[in-house]
PDB file of C-alpha atoms and ligand atoms in Angstrom:
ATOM      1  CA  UNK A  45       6.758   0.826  44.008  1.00  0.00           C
ATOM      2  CA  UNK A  46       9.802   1.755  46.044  1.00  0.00           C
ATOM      3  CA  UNK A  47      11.758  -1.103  48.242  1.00  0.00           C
ATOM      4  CA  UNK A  48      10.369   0.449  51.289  1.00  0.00           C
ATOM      5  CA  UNK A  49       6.863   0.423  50.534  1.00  0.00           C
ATOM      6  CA  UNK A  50       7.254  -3.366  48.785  1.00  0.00           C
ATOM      7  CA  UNK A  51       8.323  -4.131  52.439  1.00  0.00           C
ATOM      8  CA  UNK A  52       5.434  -2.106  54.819  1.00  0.00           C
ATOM      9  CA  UNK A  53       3.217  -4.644  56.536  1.00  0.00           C
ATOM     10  CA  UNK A  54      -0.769  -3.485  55.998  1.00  0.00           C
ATOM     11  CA  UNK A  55      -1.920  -5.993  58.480  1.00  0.00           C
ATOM     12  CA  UNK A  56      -0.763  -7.841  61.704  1.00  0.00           C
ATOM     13  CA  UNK A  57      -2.345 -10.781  63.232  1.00  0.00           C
ATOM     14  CA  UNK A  58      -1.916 -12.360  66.528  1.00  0.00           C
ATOM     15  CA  UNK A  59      -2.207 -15.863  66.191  1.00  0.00           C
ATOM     16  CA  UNK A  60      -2.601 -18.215  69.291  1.00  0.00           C
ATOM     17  CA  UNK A  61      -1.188 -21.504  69.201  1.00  0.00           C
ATOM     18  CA  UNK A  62      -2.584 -23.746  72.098  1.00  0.00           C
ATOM     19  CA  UNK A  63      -3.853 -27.247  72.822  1.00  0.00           C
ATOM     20  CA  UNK A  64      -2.017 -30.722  75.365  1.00  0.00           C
ATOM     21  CA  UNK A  65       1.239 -30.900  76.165  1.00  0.00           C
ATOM     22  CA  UNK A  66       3.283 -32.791  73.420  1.00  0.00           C
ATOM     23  CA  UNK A  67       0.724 -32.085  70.281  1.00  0.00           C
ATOM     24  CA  UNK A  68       3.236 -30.427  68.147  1.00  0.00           C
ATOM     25  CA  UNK A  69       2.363 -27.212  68.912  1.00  0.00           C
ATOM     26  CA  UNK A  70       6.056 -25.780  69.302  1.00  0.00           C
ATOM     27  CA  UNK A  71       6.885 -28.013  66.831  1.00  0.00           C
ATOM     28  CA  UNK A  72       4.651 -26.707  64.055  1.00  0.00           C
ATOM     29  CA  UNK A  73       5.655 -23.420  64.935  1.00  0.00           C
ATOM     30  CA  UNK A  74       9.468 -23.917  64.366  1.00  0.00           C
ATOM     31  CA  UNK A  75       8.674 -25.494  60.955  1.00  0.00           C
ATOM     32  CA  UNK A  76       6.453 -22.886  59.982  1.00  0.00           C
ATOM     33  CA  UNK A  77       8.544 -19.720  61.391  1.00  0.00           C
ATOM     34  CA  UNK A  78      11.965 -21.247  60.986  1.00  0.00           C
ATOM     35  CA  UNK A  79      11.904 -24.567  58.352  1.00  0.00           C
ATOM     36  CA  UNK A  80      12.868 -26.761  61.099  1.00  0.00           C
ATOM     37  CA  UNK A  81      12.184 -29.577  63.204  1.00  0.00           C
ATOM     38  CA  UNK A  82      13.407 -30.941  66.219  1.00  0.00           C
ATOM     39  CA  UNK A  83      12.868 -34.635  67.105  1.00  0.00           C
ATOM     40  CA  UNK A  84      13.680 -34.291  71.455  1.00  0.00           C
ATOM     41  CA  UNK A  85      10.192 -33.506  72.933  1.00  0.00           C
ATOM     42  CA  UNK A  86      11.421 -29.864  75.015  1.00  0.00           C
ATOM     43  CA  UNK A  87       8.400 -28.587  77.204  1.00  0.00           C
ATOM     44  CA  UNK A  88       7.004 -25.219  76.506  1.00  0.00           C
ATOM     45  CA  UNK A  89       7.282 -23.154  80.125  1.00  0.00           C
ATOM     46  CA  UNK A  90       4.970 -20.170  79.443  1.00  0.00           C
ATOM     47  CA  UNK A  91       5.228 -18.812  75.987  1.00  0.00           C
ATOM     48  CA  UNK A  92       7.532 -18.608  72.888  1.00  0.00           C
ATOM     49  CA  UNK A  93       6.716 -15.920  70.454  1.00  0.00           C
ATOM     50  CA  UNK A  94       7.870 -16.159  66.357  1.00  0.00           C
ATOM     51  CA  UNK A  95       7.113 -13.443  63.586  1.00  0.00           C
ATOM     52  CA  UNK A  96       6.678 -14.502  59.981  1.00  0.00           C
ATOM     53  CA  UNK A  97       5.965 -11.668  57.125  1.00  0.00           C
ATOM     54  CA  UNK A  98       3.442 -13.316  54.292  1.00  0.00           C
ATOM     55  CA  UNK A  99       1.654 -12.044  50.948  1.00  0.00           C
ATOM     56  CA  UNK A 100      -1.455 -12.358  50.440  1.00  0.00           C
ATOM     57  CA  UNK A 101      -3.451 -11.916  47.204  1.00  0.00           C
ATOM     58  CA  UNK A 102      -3.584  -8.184  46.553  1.00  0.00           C
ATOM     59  CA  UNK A 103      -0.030  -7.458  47.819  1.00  0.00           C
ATOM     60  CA  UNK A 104      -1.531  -7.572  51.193  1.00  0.00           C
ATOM     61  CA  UNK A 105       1.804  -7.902  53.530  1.00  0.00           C
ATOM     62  CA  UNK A 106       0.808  -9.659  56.628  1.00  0.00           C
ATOM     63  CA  UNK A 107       2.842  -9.567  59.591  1.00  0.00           C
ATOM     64  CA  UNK A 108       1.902 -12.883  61.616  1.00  0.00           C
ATOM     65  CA  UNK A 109       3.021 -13.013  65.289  1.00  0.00           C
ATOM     66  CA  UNK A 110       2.871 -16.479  66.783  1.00  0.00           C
ATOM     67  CA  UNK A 111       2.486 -17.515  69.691  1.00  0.00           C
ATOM     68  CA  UNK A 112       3.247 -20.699  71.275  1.00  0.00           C
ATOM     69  CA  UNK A 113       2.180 -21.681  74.764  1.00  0.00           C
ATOM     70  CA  UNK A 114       3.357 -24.314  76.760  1.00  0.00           C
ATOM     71  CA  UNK A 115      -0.080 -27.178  77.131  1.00  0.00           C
ATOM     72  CA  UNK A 116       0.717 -26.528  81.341  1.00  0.00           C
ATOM     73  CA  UNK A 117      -0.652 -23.534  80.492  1.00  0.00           C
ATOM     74  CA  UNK A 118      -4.542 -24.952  81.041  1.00  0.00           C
ATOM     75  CA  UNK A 119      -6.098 -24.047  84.109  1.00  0.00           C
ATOM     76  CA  UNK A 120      -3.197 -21.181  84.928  1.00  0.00           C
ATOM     77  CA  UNK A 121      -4.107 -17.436  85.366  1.00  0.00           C
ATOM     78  CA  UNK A 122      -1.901 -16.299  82.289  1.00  0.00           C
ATOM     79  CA  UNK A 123      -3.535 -17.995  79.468  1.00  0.00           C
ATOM     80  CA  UNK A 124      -6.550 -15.681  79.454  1.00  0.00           C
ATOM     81  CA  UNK A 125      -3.913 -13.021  79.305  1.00  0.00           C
ATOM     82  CA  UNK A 126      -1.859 -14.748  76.251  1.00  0.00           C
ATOM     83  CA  UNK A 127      -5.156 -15.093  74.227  1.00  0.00           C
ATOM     84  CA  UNK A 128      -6.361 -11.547  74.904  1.00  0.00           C
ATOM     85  CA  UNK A 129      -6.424  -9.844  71.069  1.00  0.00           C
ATOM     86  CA  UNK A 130      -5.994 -12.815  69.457  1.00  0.00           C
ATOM     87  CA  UNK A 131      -6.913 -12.901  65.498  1.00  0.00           C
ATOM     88  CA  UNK A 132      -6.825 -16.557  65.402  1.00  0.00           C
ATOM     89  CA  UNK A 133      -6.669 -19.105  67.671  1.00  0.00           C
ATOM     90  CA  UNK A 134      -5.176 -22.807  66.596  1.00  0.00           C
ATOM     91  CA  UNK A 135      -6.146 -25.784  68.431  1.00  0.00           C
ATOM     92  CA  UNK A 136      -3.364 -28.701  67.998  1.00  0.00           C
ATOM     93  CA  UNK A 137      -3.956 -31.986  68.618  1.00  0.00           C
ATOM     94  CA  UNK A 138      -2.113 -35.036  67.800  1.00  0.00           C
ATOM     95  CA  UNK A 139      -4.048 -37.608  65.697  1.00  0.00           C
ATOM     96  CA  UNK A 140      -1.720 -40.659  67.442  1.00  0.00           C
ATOM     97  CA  UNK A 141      -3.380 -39.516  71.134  1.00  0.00           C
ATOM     98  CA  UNK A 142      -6.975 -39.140  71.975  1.00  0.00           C
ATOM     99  CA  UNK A 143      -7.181 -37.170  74.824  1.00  0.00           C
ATOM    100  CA  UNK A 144      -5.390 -34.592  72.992  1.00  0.00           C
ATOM    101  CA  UNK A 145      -8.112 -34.747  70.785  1.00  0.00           C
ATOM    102  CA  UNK A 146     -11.032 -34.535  73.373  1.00  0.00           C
ATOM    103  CA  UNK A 147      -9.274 -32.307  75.667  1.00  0.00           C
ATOM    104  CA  UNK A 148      -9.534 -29.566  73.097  1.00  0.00           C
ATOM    105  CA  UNK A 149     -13.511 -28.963  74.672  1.00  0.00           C
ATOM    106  CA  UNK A 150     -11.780 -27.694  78.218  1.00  0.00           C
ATOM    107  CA  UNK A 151      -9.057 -25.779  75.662  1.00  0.00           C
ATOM    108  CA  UNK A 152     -12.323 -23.941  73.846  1.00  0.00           C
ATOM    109  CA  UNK A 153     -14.327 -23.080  76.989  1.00  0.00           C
ATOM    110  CA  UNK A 154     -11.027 -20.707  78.205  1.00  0.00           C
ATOM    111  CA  UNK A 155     -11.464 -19.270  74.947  1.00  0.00           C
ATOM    112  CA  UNK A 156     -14.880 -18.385  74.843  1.00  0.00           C
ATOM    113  CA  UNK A 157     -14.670 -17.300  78.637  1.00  0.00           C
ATOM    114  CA  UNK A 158     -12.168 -14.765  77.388  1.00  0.00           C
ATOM    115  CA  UNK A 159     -14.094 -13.085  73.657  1.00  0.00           C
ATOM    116  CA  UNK A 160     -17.432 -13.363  75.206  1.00  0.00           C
ATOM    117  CA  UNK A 161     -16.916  -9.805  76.628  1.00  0.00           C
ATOM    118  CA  UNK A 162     -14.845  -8.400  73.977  1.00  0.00           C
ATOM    119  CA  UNK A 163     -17.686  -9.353  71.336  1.00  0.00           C
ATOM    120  CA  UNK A 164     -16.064 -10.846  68.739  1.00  0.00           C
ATOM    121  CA  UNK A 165     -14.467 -14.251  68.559  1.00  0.00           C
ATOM    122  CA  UNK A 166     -11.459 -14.787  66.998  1.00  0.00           C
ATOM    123  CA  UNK A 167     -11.003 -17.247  64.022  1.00  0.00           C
ATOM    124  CA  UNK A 168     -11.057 -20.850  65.749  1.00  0.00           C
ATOM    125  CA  UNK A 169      -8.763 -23.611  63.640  1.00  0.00           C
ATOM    126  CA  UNK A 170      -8.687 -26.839  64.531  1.00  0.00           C
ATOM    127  CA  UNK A 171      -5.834 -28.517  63.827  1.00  0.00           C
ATOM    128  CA  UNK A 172      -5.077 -32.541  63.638  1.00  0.00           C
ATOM    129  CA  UNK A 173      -0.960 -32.577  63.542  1.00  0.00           C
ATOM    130  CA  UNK A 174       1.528 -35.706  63.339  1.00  0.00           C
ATOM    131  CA  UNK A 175      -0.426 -37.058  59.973  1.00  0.00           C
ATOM    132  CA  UNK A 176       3.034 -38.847  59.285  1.00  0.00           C
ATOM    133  CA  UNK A 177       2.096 -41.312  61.974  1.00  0.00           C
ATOM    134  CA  UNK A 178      -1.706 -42.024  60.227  1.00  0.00           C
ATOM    135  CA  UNK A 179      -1.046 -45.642  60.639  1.00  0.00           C
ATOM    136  CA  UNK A 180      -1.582 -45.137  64.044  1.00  0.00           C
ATOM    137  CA  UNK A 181      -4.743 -42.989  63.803  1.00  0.00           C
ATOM    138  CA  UNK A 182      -6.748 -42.822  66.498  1.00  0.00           C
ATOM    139  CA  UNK A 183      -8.693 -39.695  66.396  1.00  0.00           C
ATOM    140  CA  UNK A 184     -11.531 -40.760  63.081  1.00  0.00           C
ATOM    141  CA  UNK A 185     -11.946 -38.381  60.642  1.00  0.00           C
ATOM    142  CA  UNK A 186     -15.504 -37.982  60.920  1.00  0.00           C
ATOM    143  CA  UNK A 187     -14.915 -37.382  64.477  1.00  0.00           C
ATOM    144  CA  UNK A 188     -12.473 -34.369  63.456  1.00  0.00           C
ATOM    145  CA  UNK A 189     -14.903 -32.998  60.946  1.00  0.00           C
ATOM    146  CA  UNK A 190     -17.716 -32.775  63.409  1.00  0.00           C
ATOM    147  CA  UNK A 191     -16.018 -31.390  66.222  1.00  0.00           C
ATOM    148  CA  UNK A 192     -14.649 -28.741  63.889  1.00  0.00           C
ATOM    149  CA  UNK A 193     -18.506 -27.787  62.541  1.00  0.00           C
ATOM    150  CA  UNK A 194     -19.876 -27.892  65.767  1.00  0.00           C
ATOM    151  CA  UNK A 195     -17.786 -25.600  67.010  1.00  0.00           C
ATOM    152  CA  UNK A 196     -17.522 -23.110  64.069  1.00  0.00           C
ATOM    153  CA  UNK A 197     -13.989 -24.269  63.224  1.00  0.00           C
ATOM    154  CA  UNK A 198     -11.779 -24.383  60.026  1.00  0.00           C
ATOM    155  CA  UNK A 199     -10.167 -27.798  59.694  1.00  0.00           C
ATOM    156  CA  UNK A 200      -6.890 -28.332  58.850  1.00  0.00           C
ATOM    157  CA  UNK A 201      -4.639 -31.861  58.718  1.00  0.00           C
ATOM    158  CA  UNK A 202      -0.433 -31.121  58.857  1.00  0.00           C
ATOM    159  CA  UNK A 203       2.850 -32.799  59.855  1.00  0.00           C
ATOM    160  CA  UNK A 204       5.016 -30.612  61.905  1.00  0.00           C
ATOM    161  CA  UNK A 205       7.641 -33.502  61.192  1.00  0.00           C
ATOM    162  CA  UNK A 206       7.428 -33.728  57.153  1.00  0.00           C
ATOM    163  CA  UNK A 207       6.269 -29.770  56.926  1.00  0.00           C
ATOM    164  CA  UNK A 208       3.354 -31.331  55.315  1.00  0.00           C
ATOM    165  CA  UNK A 209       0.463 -28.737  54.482  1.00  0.00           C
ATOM    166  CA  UNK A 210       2.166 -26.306  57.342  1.00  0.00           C
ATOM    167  CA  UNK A 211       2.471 -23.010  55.322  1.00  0.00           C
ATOM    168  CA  UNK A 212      -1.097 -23.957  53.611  1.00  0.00           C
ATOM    169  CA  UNK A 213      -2.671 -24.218  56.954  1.00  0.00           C
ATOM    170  CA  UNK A 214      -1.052 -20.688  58.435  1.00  0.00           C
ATOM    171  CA  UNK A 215      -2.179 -19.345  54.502  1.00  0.00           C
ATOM    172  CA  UNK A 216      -5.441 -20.165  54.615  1.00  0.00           C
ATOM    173  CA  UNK A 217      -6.041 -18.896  58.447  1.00  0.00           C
ATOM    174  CA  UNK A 218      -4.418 -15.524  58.142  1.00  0.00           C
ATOM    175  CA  UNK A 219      -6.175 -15.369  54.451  1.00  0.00           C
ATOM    176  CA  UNK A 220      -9.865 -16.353  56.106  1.00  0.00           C
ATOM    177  CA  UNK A 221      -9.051 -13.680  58.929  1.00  0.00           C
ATOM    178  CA  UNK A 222      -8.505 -10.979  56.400  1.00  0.00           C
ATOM    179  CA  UNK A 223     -11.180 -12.102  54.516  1.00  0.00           C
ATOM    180  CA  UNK A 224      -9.470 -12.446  51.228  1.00  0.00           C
ATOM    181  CA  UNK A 225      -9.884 -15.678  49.377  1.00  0.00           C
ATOM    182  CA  UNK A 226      -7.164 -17.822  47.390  1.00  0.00           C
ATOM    183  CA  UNK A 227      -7.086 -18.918  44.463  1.00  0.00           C
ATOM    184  CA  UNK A 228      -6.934 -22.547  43.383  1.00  0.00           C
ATOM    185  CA  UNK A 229      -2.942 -21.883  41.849  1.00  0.00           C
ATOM    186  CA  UNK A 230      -2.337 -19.583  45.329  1.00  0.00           C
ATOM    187  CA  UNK A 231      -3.374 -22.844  47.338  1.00  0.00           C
ATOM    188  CA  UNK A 232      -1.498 -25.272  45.100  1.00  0.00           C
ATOM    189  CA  UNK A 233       1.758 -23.029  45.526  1.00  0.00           C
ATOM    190  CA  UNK A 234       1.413 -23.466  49.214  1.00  0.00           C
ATOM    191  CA  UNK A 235       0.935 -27.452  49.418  1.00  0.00           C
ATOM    192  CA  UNK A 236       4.471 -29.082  49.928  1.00  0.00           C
ATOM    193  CA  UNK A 237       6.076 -30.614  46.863  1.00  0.00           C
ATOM    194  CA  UNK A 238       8.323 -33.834  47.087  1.00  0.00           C
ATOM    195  CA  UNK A 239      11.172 -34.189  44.283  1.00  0.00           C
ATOM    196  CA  UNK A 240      11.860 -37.632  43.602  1.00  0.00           C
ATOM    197  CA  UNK A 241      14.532 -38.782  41.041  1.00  0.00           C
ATOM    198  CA  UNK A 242      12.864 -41.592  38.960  1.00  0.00           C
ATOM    199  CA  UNK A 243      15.540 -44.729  38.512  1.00  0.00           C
ATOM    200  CA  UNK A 244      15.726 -46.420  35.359  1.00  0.00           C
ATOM    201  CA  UNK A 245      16.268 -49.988  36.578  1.00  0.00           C
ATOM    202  CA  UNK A 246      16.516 -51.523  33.064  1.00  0.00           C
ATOM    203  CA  UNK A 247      18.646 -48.877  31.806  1.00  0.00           C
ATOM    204  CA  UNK A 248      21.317 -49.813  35.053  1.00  0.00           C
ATOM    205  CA  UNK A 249      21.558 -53.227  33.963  1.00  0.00           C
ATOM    206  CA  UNK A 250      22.853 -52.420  30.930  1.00  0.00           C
ATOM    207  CA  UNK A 251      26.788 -53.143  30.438  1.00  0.00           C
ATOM    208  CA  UNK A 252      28.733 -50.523  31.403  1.00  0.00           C
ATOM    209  CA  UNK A 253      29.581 -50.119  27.666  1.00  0.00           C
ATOM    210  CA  UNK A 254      26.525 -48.006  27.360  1.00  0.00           C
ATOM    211  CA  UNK A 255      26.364 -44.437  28.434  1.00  0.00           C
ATOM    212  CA  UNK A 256      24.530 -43.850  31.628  1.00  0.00           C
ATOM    213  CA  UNK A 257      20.924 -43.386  32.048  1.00  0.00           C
ATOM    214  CA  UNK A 258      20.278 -39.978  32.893  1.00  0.00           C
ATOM    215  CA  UNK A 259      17.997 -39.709  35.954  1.00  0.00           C
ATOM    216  CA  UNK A 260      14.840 -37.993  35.851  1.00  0.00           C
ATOM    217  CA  UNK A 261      13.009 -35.810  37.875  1.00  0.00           C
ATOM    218  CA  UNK A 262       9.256 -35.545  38.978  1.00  0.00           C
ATOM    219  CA  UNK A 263       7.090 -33.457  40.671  1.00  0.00           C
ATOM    220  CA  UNK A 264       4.575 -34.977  43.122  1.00  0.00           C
ATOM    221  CA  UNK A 265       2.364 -32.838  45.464  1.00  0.00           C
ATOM    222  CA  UNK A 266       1.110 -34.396  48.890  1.00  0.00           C
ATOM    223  CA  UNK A 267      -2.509 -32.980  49.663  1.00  0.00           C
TER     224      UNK A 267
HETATM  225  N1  GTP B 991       5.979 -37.919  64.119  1.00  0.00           N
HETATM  226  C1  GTP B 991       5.767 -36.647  64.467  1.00  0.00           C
HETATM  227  N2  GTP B 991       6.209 -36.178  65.636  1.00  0.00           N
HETATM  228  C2  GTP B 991       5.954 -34.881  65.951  1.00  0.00           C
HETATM  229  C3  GTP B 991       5.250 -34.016  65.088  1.00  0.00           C
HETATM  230  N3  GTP B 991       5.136 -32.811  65.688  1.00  0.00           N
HETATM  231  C4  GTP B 991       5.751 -32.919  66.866  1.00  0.00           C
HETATM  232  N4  GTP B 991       6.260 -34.158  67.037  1.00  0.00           N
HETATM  233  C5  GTP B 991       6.996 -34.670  68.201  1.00  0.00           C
HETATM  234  O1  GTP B 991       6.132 -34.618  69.325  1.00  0.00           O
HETATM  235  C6  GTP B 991       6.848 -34.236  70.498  1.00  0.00           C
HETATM  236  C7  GTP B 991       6.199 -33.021  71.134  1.00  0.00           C
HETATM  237  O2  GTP B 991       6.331 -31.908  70.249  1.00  0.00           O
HETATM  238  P1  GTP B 991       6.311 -30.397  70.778  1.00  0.00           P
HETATM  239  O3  GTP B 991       6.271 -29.527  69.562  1.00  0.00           O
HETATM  240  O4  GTP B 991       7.400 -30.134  71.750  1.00  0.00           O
HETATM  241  O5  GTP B 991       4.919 -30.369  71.553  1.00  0.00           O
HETATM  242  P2  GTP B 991       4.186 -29.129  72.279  1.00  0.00           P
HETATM  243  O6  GTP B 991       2.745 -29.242  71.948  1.00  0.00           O
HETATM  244  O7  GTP B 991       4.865 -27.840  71.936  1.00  0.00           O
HETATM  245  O8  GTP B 991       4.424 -29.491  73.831  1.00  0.00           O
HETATM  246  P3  GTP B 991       4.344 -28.484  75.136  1.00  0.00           P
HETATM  247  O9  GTP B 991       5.526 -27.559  75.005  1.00  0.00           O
HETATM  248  O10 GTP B 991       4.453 -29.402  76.310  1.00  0.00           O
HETATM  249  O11 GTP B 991       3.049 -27.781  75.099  1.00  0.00           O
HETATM  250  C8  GTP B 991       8.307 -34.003  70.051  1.00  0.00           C
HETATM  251  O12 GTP B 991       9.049 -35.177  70.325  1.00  0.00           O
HETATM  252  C9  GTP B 991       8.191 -33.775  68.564  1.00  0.00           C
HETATM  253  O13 GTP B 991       9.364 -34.157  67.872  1.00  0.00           O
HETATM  254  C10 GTP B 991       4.800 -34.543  63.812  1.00  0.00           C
HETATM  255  O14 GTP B 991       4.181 -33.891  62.976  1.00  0.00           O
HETATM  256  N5  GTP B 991       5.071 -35.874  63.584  1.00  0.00           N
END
C-alpha cells in the first residue's frame, strides 16, 4: 500500500461532546485530542472543535471531529444546530457533583428533540469523568448503570486529569458507531499503563561497598 493510501480516512464521525458547565468536558477533549491537561477551570463560550485520525480493526482510518460545547449552551438556540449530524453524542458528568449527574435528563431531551425528525439517533455515551476524585463519589454506580440502560446508553468511567481510560472510551464509541468490534488485546492496548520503578529497600541499606541495586521496572494497567 502506498503512503497516500495508508493515510486516506474511510470514515468521519462527528462526535458531540456536551453535558454542565465544569464536567470536564473541554478537559477530556484536550487530553484526548492533544495529551494534555489544564488544571484553571476556562469556560467554554460556544464551541471548540478538535480532529483526531484513529485505526480501527480492519485498517479502517477514522477521522473523528470533536466537538466541545460550552454547558451555557443548554436552553440556547445554537445547540440544536451544533448536534445536527452528530454520529455520537457524549454526555459528561462529573462523579464529585450530582446535579451534573441528574441534569443530564434536560441534556437528553434537546437531543431527542433534534434526531426525532431525522430518524435515526445517534450513538448516546454516557460518560462519568473526574474518577481520580472517587473518594468523593457522589453519583452511585448503580445509579450510573441504570440511567445509562434506561436510556439506551454505552457507559464509560475516565479521568480527564490522569488520562485514565480516555482513548478507550473515544475507541470503543467511534468502534460501536462503525459497528466493528475490538478485540480483547485491541481494548487492552487502549487502557492507560502506569510505569513504576520497583525500589529495593533492602538492597539500599546495604554499605555502599556493594554495587548498586539496579531498579526495576513494572507494568501495571488501571481498568
Ligand atoms: N480532578 C479532576 N479535575 C478535572 C477533571 N476534568 C476536569 N477537571 C477540572 O474541572 C474543571 C472544569 O473542567 P472543564 O474541562 O473546563 O469543564 P467543561 O465541562 O469544559 O466546562 P464548560 O466549558 O463550562 O462547559 C477544571 O478546573 C478542570 O481542571 C478530572 O478528570 N479530574
Amino acid at each position: 500500500m502506498s503512503d497516500s493510501e495508508d493515510e486516506s480516512i474511510d470514515k468521519q464521525l462527528k462526535i458531540v461532546i456536551i453535558g454542565d458547565g465544569a464536567s470536564g468536558k473541554t478537559s477530556l477533549t484536550t487530553r484526548y485530542a492533544q495529551e494534555q491537561f489544564g488544571k484553571q477551570y476556562k469556560q467554554t463560550v460556544g464551541i471548540d472543535f478538535f480532529l483526531r485520525r484513529i485505526v480501527l480493526p480492519g485498517n479502517v482510518n477514522v477521522a473523528l471531529q470533536v466537538w466541545d460545547i460550552g454547558g451555557q449552551t443548554l436552553g440556547g438556540g445554537m445547540l440544536d444546530k451544533y448536534l445536527y449530524g452528530a454520529h455520537g453524542v457524549l454526555l459528561v458528568y462529573d462523579i464529585t457533583n450530582y446535579s451534573s449527574f441528574e441534569n443530564l435528563e434536560d441534556w437528553l431531551v434537546v437531543v431527542r428533540r433534534v434526531f426525532e425528525n431525522e430518524g435515526k439517533m445517534p450513538h448516546r455515551a454516557l460518560v462519568g469523568n473526574k474518577v481520580d476524585l472517587e473518594h468523593m463519589r457522589t453519583v452511585k454506580l448503580d445509579k450510573h448503570q441504570k440511567f445509562a440502560q434506561e436510556n439506551g446508553m454505552s457507559s464509560h468511567f475516565v479521568s480527564a486529569k490522569t488520562g485514565d481510560s480516555v482513548n478507550l472510551c473515544f475507541q470503543k464509541i467511534a468502534a460501536e458507531i462503525l459497528g466493528i468490534t475490538l478485540t480483547k488485546p485491541e481494548l487492552e492496548q487502549h487502557q492507560r499503563v502506569v510505569k513504576a520503578d520497583i525500589i529495593n529497600y533492602q538492597a539500599k541499606e546495604q554499605t555502599s561497598k556493594q554495587p548498586p541495586p539496579q531498579p526495576k521496572s513494572s507494568l501495571c494497567a488501571i481498568q
